[in-house]
Tab-separated table of C-alpha atoms in Angstrom:
chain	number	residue	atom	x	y	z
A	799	UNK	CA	-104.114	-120.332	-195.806
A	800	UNK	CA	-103.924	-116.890	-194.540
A	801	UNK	CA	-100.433	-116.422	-194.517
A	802	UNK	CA	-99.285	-117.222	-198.129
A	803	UNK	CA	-102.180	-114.569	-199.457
A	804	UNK	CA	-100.356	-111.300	-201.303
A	805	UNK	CA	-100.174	-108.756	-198.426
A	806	UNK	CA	-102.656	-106.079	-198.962
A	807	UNK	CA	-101.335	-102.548	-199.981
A	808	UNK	CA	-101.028	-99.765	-197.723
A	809	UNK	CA	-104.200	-97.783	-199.779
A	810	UNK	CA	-106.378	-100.900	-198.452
A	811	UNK	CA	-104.841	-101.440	-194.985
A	812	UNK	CA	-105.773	-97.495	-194.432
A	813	UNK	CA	-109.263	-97.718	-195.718
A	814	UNK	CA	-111.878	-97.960	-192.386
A	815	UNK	CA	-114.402	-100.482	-193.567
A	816	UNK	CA	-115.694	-100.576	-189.584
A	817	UNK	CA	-115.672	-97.315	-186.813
A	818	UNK	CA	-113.063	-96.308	-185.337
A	819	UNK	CA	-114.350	-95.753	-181.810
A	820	UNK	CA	-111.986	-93.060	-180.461
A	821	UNK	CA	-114.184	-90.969	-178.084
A	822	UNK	CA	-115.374	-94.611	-176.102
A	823	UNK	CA	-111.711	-95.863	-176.157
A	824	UNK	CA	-110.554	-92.941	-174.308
A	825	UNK	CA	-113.479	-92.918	-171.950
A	826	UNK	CA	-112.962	-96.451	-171.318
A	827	UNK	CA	-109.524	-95.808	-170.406
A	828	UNK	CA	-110.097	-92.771	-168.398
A	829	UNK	CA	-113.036	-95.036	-166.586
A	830	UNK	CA	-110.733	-98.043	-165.881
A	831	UNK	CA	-108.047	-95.557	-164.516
A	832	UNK	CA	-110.386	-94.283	-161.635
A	833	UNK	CA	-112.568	-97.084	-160.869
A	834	UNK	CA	-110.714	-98.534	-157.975
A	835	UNK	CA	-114.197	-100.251	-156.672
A	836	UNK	CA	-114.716	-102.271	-159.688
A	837	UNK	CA	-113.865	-106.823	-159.133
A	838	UNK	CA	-111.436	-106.467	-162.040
A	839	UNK	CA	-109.598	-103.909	-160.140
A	840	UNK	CA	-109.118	-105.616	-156.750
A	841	UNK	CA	-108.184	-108.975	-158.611
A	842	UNK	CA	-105.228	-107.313	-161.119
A	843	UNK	CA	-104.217	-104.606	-158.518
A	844	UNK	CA	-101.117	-106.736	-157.933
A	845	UNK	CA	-100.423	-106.063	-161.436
A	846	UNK	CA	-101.315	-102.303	-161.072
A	847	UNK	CA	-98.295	-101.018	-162.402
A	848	UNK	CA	-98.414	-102.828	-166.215
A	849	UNK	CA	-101.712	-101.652	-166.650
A	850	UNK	CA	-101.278	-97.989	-165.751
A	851	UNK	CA	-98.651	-98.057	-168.110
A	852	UNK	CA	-101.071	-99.747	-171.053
A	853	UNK	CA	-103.473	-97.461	-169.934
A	854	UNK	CA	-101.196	-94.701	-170.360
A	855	UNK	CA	-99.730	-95.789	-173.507
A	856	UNK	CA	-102.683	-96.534	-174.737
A	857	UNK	CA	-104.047	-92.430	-174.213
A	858	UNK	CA	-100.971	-91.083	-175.847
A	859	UNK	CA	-101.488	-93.421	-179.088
A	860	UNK	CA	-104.568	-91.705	-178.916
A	861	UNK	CA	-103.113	-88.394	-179.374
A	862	UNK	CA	-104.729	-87.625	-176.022
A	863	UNK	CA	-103.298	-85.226	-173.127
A	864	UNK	CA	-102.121	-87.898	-170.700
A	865	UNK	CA	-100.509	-85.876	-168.098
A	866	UNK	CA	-104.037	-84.165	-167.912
A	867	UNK	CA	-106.844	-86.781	-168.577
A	868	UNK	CA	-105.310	-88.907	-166.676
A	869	UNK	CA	-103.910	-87.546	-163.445
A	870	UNK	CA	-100.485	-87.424	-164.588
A	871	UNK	CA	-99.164	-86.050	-160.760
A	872	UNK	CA	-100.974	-88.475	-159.065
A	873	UNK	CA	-99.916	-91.252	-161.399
A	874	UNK	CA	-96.067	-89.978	-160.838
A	875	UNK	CA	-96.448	-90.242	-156.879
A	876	UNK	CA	-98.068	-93.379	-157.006
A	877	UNK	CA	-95.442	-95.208	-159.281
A	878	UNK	CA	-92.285	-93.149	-156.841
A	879	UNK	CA	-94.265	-94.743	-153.449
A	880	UNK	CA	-94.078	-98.219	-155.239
A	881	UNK	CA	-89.981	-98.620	-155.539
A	882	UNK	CA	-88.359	-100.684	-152.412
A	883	UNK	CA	-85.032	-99.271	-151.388
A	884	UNK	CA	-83.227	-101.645	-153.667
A	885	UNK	CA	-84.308	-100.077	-156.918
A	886	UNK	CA	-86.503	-102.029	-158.117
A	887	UNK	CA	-90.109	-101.723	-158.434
A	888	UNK	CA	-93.423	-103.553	-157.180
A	889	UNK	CA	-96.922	-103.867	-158.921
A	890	UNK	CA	-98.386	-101.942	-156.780
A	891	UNK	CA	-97.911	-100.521	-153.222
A	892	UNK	CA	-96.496	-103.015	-150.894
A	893	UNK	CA	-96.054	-105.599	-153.623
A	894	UNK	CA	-92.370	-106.732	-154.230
A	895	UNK	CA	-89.718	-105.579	-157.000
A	896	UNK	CA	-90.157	-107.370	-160.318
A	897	UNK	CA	-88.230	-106.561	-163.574
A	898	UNK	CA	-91.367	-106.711	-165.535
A	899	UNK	CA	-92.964	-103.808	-162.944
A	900	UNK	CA	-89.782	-101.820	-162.966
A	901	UNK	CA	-89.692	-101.649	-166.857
A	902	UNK	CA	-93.406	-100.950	-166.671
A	903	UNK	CA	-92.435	-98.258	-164.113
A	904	UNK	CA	-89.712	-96.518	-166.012
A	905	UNK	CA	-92.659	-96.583	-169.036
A	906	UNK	CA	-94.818	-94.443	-167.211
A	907	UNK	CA	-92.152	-91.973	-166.196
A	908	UNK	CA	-90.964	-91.644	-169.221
A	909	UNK	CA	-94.386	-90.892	-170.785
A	910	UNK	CA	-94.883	-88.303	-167.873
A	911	UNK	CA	-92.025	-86.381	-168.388
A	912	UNK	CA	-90.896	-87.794	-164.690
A	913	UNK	CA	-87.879	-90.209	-165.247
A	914	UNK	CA	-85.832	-87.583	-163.222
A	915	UNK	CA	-87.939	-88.020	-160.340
A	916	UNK	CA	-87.212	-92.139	-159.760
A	917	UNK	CA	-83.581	-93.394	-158.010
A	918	UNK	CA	-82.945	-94.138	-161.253
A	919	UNK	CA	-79.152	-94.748	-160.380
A	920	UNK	CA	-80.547	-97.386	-157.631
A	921	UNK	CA	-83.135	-99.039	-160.066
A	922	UNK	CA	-80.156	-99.816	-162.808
A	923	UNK	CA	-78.101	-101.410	-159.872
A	924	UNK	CA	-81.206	-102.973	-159.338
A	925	UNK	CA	-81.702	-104.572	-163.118
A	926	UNK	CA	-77.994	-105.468	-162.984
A	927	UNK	CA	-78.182	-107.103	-160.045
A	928	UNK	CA	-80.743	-109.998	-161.724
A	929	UNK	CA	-78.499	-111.067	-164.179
A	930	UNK	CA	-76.810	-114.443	-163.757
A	931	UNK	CA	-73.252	-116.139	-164.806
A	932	UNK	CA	-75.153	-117.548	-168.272
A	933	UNK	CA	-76.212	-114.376	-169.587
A	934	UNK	CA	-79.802	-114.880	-168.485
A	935	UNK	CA	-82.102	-112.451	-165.726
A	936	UNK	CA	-84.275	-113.456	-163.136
A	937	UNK	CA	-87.417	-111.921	-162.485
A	938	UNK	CA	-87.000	-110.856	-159.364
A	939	UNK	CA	-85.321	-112.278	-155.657
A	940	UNK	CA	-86.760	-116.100	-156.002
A	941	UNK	CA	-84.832	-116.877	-159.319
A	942	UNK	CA	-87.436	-117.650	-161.988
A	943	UNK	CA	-85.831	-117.144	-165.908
A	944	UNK	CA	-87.813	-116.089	-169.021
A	945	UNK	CA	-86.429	-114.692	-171.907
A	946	UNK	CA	-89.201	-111.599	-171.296
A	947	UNK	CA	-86.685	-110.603	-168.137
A	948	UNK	CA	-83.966	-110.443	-170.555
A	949	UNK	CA	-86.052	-107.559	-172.700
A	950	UNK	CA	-87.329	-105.890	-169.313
A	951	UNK	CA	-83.603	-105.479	-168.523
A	952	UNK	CA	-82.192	-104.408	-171.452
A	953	UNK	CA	-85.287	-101.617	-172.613
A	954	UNK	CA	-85.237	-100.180	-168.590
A	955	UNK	CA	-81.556	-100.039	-169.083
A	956	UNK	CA	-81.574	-97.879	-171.867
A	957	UNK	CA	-84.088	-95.886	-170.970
A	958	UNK	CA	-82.130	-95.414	-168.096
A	959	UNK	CA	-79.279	-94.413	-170.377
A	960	UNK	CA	-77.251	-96.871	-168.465
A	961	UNK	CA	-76.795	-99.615	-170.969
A	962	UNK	CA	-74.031	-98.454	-173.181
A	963	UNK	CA	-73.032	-95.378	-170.931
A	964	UNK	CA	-70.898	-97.015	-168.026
A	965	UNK	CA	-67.440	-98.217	-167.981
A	966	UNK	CA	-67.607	-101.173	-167.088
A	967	UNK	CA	-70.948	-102.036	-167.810
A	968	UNK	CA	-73.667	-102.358	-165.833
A	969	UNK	CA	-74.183	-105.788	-167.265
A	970	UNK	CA	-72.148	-108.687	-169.615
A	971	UNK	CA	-74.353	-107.507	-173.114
A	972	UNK	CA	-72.566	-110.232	-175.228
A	973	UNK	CA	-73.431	-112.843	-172.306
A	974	UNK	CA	-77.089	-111.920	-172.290
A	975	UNK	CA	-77.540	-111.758	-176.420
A	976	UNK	CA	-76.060	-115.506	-176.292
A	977	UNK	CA	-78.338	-116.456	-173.440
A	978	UNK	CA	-81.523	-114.971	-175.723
A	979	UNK	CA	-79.430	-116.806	-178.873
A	980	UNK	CA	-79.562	-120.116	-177.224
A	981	UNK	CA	-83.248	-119.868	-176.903
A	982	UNK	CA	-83.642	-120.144	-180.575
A	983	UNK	CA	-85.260	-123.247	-181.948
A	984	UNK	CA	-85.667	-125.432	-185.547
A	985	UNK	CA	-88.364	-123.295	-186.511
A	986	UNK	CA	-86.685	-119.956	-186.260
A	987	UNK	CA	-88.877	-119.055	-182.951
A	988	UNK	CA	-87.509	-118.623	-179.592
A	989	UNK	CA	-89.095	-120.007	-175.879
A	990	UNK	CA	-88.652	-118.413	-172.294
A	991	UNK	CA	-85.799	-120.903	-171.669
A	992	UNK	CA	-83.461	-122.807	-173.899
A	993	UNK	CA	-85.292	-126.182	-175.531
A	994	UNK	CA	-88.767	-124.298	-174.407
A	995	UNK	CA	-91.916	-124.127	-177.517
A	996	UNK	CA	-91.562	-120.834	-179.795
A	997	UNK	CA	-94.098	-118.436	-178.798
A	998	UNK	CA	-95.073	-115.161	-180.061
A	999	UNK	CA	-94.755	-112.954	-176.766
A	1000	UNK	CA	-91.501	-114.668	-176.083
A	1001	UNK	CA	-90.495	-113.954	-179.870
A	1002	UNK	CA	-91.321	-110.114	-179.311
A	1003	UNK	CA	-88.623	-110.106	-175.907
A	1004	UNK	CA	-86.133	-112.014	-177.779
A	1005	UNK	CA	-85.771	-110.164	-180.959
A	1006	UNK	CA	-86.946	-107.073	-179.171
A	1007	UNK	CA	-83.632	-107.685	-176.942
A	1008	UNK	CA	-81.383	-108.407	-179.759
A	1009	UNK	CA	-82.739	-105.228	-181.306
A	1010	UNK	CA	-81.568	-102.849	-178.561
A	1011	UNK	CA	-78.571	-105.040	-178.414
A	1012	UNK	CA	-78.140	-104.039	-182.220
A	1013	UNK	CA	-78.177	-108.063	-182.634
A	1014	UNK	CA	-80.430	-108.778	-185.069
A	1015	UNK	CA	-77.727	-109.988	-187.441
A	1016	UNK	CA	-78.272	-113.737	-184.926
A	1017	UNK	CA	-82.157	-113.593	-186.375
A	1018	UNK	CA	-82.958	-115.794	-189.391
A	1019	UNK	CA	-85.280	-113.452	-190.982
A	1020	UNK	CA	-86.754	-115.359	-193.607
A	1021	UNK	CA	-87.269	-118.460	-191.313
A	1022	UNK	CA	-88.981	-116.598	-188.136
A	1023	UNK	CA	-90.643	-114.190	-190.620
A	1024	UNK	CA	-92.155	-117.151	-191.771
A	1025	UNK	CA	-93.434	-118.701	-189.048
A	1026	UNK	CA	-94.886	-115.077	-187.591
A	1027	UNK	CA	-96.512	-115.111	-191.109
A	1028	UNK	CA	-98.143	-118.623	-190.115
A	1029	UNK	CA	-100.273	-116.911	-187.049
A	1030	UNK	CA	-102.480	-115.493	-189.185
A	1031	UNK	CA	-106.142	-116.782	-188.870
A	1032	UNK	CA	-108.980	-117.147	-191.582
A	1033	UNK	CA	-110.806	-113.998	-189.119
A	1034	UNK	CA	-107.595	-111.963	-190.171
A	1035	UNK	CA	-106.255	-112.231	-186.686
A	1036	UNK	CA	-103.351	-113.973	-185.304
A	1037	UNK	CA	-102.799	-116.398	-182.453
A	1038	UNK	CA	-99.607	-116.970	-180.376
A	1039	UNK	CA	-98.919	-120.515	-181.944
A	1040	UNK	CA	-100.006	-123.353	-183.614
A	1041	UNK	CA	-103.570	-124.434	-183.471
A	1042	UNK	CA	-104.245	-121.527	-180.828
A	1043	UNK	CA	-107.151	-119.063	-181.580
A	1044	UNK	CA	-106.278	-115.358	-182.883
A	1045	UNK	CA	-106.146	-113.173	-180.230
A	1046	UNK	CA	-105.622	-109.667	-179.830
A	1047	UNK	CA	-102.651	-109.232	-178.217
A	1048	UNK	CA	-100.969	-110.934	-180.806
A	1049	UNK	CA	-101.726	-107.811	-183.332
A	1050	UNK	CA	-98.722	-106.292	-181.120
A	1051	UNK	CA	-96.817	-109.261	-179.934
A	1052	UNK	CA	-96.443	-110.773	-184.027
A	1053	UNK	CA	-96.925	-107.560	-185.718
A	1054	UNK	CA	-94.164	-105.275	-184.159
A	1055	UNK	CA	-91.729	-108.595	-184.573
A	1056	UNK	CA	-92.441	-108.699	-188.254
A	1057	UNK	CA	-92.044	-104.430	-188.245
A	1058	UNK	CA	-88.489	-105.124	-187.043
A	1059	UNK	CA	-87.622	-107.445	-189.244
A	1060	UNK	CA	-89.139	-105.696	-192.127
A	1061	UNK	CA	-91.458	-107.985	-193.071
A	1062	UNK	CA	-95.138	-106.632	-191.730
A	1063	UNK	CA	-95.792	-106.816	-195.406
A	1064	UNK	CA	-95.683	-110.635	-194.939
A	1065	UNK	CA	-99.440	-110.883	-193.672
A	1066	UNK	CA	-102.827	-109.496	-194.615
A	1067	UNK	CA	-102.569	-106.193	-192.909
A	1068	UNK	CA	-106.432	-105.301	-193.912
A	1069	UNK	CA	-107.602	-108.511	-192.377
A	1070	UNK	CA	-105.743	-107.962	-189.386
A	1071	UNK	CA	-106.954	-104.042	-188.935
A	1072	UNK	CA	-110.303	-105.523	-189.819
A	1073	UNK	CA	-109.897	-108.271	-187.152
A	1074	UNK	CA	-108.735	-105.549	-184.428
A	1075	UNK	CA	-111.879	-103.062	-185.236
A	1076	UNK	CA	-113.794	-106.175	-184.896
A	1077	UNK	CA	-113.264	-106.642	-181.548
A	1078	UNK	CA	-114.225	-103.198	-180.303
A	1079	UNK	CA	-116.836	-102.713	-177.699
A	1080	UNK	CA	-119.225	-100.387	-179.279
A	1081	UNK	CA	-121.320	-99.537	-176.468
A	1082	UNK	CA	-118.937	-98.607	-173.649
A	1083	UNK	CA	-115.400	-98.732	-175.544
A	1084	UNK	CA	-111.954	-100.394	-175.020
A	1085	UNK	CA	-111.072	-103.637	-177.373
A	1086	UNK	CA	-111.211	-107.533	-176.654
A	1087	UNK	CA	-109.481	-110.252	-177.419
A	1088	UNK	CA	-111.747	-111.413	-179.568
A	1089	UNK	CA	-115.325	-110.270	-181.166
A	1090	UNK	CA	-118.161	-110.280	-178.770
A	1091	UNK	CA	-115.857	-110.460	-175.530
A	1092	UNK	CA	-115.723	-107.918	-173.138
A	1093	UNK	CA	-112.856	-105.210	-173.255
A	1094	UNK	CA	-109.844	-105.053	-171.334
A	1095	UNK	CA	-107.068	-102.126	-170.561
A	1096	UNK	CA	-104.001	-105.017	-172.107
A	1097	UNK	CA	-106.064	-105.935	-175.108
A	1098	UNK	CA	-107.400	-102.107	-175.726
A	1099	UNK	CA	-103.530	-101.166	-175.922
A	1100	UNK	CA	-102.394	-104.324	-178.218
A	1101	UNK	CA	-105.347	-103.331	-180.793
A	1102	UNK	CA	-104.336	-99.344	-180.379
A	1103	UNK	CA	-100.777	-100.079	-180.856
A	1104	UNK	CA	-101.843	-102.825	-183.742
A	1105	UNK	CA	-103.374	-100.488	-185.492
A	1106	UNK	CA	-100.992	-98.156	-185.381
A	1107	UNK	CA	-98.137	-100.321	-186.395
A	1108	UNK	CA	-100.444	-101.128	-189.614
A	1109	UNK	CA	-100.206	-97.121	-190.366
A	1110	UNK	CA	-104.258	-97.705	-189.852
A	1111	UNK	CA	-104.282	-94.227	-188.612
A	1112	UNK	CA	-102.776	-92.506	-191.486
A	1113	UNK	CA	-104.795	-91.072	-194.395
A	1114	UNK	CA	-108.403	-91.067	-191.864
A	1115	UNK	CA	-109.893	-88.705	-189.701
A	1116	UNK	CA	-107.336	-90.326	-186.799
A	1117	UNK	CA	-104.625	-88.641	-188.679
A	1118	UNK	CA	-102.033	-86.906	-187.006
A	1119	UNK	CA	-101.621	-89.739	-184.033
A	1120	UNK	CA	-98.041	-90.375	-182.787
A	1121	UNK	CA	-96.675	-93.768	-183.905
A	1122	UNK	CA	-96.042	-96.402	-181.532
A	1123	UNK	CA	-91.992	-97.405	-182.101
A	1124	UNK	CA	-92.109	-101.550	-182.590
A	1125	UNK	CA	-89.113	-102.331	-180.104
A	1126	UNK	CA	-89.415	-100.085	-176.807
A	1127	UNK	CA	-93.844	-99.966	-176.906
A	1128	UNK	CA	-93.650	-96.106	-176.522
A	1129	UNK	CA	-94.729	-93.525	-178.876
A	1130	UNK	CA	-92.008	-92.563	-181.254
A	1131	UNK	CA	-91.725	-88.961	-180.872
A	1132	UNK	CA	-91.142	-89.938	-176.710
A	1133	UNK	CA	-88.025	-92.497	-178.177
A	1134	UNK	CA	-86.917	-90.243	-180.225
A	1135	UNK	CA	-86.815	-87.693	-177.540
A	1136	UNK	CA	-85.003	-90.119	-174.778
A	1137	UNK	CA	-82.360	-90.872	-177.528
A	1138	UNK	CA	-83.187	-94.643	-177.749
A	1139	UNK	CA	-81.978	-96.607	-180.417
A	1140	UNK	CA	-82.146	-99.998	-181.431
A	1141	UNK	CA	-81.752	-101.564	-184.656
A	1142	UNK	CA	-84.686	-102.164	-187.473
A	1143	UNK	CA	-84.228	-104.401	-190.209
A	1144	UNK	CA	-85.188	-102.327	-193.661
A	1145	UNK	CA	-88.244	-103.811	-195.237
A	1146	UNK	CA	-87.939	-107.130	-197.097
A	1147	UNK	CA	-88.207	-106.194	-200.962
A	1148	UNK	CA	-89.563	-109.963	-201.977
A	1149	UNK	CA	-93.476	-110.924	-200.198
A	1150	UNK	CA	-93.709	-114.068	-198.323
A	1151	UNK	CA	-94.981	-115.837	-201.836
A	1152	UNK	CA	-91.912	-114.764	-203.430
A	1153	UNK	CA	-89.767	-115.952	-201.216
A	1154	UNK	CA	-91.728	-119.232	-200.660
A	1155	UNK	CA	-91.313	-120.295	-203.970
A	1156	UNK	CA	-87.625	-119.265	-204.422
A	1157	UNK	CA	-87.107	-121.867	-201.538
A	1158	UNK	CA	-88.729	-124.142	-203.270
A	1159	UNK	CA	-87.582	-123.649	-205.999
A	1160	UNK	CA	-83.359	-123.925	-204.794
A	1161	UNK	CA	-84.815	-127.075	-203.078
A	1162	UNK	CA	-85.441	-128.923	-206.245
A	1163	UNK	CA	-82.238	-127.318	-207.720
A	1164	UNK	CA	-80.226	-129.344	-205.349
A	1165	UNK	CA	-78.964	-132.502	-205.957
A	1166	UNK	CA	-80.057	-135.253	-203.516
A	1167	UNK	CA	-76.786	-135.811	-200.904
A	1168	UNK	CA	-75.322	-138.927	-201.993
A	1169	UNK	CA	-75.688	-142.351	-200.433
């Protein structure tokens, strides 16, 4: 089993056995960017606005000039014509306000130096606006809840700087940390909705919430660590839950969970980079979910910011790339620049074996209740 093999050190994680195919990946990107002509344009243009920011994010992670290479001014005007005079923000041009295109939104003006430009007073009134009595968000006008609205509110808030900076709130904080709390199940995982199946992207919004909440003390560790540990495939890769394939998107959705929680160390982080470099496109660049598939902008951004969560980067000729921080999905040096904080969990000084078999081990100290 994958998961309960010793992690492998950070020497080995660092140590390209495969290319690194940096020049392609950023002509890929650049390609996908400008290609409005292409089928898988027209069909995800509703969507526009998530993938300009993976796109974007994506470029910077590759320690490339964004606001240059790819039409930073252009980008800016595009993502101001797209928010509706409530605040909020569409997919694309015409499209309606979402939370998860408004966060995306507030993402690529932050990366372009361009937050300024928004009505961002309007497009907090607008996230506020979505939350409901139980703590919860909707998604947009029609009322659909999923725990990933409660992370899309409380990341745009902040980088907003209106979550902790009004009096009163914007929005009931303690209400929406028990709404995300109340999605937690047996096995330490968390759903879209209370009593829903733990999944990994829904894991990543809930304790990504509780992070910027500075709630991770609700978070059983040990128990969800655990469980993210059990995604990992015999290919190295991880899948979203039980009996799924590895995919990956899951190299960011599992991986940057287990960061904050400080327990990355729980999984084979050479088999995962190994799995991620796998599924590269040599020929024209970008990353798939899987080996032999064709590339995609979302799964070229989960393997770029996979690998850079593993510190893959570090100590080869990619040296020198910005990090990508594991609760807001920007590079660090841009967090640490918007003053965004959100709490981290140090790293876990016992491996997932270690703590395996003192479980086991307290288990069979216990006495048996009695009859």
């Amino acid at each position: 089993m994958a998961a309960l093999s010793e992690s492998a050190s950070p020497e080995a994680a660092a140590s390209p056995e495969a290319v690194f195919h940096d020049e392609k990946h950023a002509s890929y990107l650049v390609a996908v960017s400008k290609n409005t002509e292409a089928i898988e344009f027209v069909l995800t243009e509703y969507m526009r606005m998530s993938g300009v920011y993976w796109g974007l994010t994506a470029m910077a992670l590759l320690g490339r000039d964004v606001h240059k290479e790819m039409d930073g001014d252009a980008v800016v005007a595009w993502v101001l014509r797209c928010q509706h005079p409530c605040g909020g923000f569409g997919g694309g041009e015409g499209h309606d306000p979402h939370l998860l295109y408004t966060l995306s939104a507030l993402q690529i003006l932050a990366l372009l130096g361009a937050l300024d430009k928004c009505d961002g007073a309007k497009a907090a009134a607008y996230v506020a606006a979505l939350q409901q009595g139980d703590g919860s968000f909707h998604g947009d006008e029609w009322g659909e809840v999923d725990t990933r609205f409660s992370y899309c509110a409380l990341s745009s808030l902040a980088i907003l700087g209106e979550l902790w900076n009004r009096s009163p709130p914007l929005i009931d904080v303690a209400k929406a940390v028990d709404f995300v709390d109340r999605c937690r199940n047996f096995d330490g995982g968390y759903g879209a909705v209370p009593g829903a199946e733990s999944h990994a992207g829904q894991i990543f919004c809930c304790v990504g919430a509780l992070a910027i909440a500075k709630r991770l003390d609700l978070v059983d560790g040990t128990l969800l660590g655990w469980w993210l540990a059990e995604r990992q495939c015999d290919s190295g890769g991880l899948n979203g839950r039980p009996e799924k394939q590895a995919d990956v998107c899951y190299s960011w959705w599992i991986l940057s969970s287990l960061t904050i929680l400080g327990r990355s160390h729980w999984i084979d982080e050479a088999k995962l980079a190994a799995f991620i470099l796998e599924c590269q496109e040599g020929d024209g660049g970008g990353v798939a979910d899987r080996p032999g598939n064709m590339a995609d902008v979302f799964h070229t951004f989960f393997g770029i910011g996979g690998l850079s969560l593993l510190s893959w980067f570090d100590g080869t000729a990619y040296a020198g790339r910005p990090a990508i921080d594991p609760v807001f999905a920007l590079p660090a040096p841009l967090v640490a620049e918007l003053g965004l904080e959100a709490s981290v969990c140090p790293r876990a000084t016992a491996s997932l074996l270690e703590t395996w078999a003192r479980a086991r081990d307290e288990a069979k100290a216990t006495p048996p209740p009695s009859p």
